[in-house]
Short mmCIF file of C-alpha atoms in Angstrom, two decimals:
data_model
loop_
_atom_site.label_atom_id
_atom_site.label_comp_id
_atom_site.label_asym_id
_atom_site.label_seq_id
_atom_site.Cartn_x
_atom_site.Cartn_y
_atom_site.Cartn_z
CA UNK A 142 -30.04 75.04 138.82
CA UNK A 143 -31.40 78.59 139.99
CA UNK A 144 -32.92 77.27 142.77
CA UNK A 145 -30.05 74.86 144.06
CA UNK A 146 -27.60 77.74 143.73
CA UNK A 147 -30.03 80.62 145.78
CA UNK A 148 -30.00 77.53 148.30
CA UNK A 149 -26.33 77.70 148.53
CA UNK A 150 -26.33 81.32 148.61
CA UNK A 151 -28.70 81.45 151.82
CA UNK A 152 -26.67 78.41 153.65
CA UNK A 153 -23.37 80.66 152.98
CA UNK A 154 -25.17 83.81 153.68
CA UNK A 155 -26.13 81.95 157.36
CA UNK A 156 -22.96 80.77 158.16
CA UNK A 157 -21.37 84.12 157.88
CA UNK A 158 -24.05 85.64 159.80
CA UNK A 159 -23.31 82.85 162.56
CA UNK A 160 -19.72 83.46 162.16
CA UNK A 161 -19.69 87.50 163.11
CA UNK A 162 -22.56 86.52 165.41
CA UNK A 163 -20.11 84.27 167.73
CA UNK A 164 -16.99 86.03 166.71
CA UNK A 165 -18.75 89.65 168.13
CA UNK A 166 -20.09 88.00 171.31
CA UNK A 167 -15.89 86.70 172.34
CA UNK A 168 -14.74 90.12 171.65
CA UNK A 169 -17.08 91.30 174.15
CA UNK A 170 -16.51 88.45 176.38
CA UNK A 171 -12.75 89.63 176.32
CA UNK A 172 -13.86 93.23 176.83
CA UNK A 173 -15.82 92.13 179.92
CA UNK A 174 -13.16 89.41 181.57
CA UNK A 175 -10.30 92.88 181.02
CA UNK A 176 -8.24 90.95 178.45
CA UNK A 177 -8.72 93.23 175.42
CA UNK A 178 -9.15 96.92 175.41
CA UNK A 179 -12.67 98.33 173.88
CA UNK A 180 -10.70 100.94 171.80
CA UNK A 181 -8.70 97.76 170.24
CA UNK A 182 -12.04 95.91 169.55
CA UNK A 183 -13.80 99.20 168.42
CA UNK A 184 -10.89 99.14 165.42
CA UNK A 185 -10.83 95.44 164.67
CA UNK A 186 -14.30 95.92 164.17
CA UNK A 187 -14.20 98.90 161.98
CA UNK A 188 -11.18 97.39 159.85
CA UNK A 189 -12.69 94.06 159.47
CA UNK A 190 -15.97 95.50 158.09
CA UNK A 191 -13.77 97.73 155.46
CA UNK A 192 -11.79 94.31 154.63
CA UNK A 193 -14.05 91.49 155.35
CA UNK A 194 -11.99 89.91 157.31
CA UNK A 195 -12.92 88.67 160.93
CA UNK A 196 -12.11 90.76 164.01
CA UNK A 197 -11.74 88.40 166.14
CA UNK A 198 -9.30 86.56 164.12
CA UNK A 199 -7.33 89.66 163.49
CA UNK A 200 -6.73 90.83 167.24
CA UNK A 201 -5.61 87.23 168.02
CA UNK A 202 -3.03 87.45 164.70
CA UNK A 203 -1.80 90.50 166.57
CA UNK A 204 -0.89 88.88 169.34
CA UNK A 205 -3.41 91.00 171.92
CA UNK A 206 -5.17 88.27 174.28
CA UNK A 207 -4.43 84.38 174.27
CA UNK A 208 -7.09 81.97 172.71
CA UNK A 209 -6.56 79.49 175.17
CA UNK A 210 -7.16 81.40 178.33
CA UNK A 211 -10.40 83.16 176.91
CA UNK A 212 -11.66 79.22 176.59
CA UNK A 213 -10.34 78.62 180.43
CA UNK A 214 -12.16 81.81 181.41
CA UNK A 215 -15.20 80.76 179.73
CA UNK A 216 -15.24 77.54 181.06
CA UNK A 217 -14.46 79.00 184.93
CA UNK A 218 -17.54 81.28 184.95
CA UNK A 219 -20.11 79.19 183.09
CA UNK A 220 -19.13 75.97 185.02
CA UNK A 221 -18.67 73.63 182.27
CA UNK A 222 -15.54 71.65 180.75
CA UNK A 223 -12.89 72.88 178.02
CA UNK A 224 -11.04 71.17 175.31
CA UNK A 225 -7.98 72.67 173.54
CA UNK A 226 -7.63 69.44 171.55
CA UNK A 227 -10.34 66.69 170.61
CA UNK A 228 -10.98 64.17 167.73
CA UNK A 229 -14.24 64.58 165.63
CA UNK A 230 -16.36 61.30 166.43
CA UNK A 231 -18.11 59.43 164.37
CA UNK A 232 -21.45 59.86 164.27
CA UNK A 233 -24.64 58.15 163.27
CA UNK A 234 -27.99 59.07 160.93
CA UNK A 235 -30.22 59.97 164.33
CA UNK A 236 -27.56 62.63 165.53
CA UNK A 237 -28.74 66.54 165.08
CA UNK A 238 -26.09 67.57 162.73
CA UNK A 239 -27.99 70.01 160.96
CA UNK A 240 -29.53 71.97 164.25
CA UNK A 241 -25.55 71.74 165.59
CA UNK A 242 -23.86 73.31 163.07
CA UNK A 243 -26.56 76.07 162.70
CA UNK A 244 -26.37 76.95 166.31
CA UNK A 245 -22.25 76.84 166.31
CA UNK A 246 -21.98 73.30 168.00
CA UNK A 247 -19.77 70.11 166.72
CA UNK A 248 -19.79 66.91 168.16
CA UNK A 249 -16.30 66.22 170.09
CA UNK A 250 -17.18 62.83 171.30
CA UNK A 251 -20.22 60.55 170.89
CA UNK A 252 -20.16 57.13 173.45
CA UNK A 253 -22.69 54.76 174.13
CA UNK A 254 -24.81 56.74 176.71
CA UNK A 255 -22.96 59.85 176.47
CA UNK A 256 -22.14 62.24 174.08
CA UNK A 257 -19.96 66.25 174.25
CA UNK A 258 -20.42 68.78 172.18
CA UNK A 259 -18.21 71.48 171.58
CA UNK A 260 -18.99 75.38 171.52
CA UNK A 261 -17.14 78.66 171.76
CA UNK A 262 -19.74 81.36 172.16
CA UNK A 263 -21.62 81.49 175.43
CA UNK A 264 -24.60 82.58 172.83
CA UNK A 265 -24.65 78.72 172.01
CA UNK A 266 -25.48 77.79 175.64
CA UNK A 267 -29.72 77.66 175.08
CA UNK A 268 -29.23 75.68 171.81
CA UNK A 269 -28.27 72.75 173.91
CA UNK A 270 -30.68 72.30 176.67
CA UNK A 271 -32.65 70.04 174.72
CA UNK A 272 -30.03 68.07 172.47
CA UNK A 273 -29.66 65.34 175.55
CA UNK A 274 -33.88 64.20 174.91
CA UNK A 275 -33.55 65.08 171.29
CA UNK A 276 -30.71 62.76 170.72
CA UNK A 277 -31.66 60.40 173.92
CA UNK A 278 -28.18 60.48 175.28
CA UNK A 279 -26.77 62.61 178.51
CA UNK A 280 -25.37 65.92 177.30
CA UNK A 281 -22.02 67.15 178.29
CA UNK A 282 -20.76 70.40 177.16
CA UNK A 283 -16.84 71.86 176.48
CA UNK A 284 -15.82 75.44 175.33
CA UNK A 285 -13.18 74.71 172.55
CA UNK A 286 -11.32 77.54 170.75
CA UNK A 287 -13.29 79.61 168.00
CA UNK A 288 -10.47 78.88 165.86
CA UNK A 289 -10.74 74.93 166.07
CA UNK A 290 -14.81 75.34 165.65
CA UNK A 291 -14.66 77.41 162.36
CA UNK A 292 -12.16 75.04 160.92
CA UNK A 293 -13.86 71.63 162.47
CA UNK A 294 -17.48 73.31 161.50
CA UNK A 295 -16.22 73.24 157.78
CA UNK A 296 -15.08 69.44 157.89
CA UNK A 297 -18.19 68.49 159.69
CA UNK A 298 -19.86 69.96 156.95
CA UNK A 299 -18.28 68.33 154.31
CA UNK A 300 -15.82 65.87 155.59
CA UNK A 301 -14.08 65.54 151.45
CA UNK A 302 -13.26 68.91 152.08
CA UNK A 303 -9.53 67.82 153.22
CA UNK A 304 -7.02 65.53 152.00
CA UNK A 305 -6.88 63.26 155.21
CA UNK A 306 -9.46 60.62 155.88
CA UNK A 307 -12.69 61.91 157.15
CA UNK A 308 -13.61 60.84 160.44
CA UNK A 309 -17.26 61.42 160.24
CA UNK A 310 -19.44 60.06 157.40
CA UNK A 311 -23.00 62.51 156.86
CA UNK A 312 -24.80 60.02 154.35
CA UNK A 313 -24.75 56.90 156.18
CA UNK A 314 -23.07 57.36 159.95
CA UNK A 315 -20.81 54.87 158.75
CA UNK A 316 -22.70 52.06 160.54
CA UNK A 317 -19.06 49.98 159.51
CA UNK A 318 -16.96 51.78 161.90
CA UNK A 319 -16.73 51.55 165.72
CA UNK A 320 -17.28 54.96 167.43
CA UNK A 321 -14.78 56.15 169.82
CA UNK A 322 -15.29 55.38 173.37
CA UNK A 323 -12.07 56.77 175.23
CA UNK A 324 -12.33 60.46 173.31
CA UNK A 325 -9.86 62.38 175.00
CA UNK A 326 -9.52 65.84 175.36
CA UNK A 327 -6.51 67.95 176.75
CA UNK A 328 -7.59 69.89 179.19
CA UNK A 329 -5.13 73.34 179.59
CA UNK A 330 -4.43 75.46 182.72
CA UNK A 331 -3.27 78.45 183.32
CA UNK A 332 -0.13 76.96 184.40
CA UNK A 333 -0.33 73.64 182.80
CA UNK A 334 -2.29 71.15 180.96
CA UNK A 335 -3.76 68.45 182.04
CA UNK A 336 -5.55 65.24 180.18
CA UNK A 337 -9.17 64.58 181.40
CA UNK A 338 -11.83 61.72 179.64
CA UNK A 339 -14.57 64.10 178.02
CA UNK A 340 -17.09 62.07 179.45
CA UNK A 341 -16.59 63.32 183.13
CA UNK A 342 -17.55 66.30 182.52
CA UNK A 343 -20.58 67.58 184.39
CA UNK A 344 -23.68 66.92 182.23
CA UNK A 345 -25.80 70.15 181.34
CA UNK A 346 -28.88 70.76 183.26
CA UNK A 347 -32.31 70.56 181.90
#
């Protein structure tokens, strides 16, 4: 029993570790693309680590930059796709669950020689250059919102964790269920939004 629970204690201790890790790196991002002020993210930082609550979370709660056009921006200068809105997949035993959710990545669609992942950091970007021959499928890859990943990253994790039915089953793939193959994604502008198939995204270079 001492052992499993130290076990727990270092998973937890990780995923908060990954957590500030991504949630730091989007506050500078939004310092960098002129969206948030460094004196507002030099507070949020300071009063987060006094409350333990997350900075990132905080300055978007106070209404100070919009989550969906940091994920637009994102996507514009590292040249890959961006989902606002996506259904977990299912996915099956040979899929690299474990590496994905340690390097802040979730599965957004999974087709038959295909599959997206989703990611909000750009800090995320060398974990997947070799998930496409690790997995055997082509690769494509979508910034999502940090919000959506923490709270996805938690189902995908444990999909009892909520009352609706899970859509992903960890101990067997669910080998009974057919996998999505028209995943959709809705694709936001700056002045509208749009709704694009995930898999035309462009793959990610080796």
């Amino acid at each position: 029993t001492y052992f499993y629970l130290q076990v727990q204690f270092k998973m937890a201790e990780f995923k908060d570790a990954l957590r500030q890790q991504i949630s730091n790196d989007l506050l500078f991002q939004l310092v960098n693309l002129s969206f948030l002020e460094s004196a507002n993210m030099t507070d949020a930082v300071k009063f987060a680590s006094e409350t333990g609550d997350d900075p990132y979370i905080l300055l978007k709660n106070d209404g100070l930059f919009l989550e969906q056009i940091l994920v637009k921006s994102l996507s514009d200068k590292y040249g890959l796709g961006f989902a606002l809105e996506y259904d977990l997949p299912i996915i099956d035993a040979k899929f690299p669950l474990n590496y994905c959710v340690e390097n802040g990545l979730i599965p957004i669609s999974i087709q038959e020689q295909t599959f997206a992942l989703g990611l909000s950091s750009p800090s995320s970007l060398n974990a997947i250059r070799n998930l496409n021959l690790l997995y055997g499928k082509k690769l494509n890859a979508f910034f999502i919102p940090y919000t959506k990943l923490i709270d996805d990253i938690k189902y995908v994790d444990n999909p009892d964790s909520r009352n609706s039915k899970p859509v992903i089953n960890l101990k067997t793939g669910d080998s009974h269920k057919e996998p999505q193959t028209e995943a959709k994604a809705s694709i936001a502008s700056v002045s509208g939004e749009r709704e694009a198939n995930i898999s035309e995204a462009k793959p990610i270079k080796d």
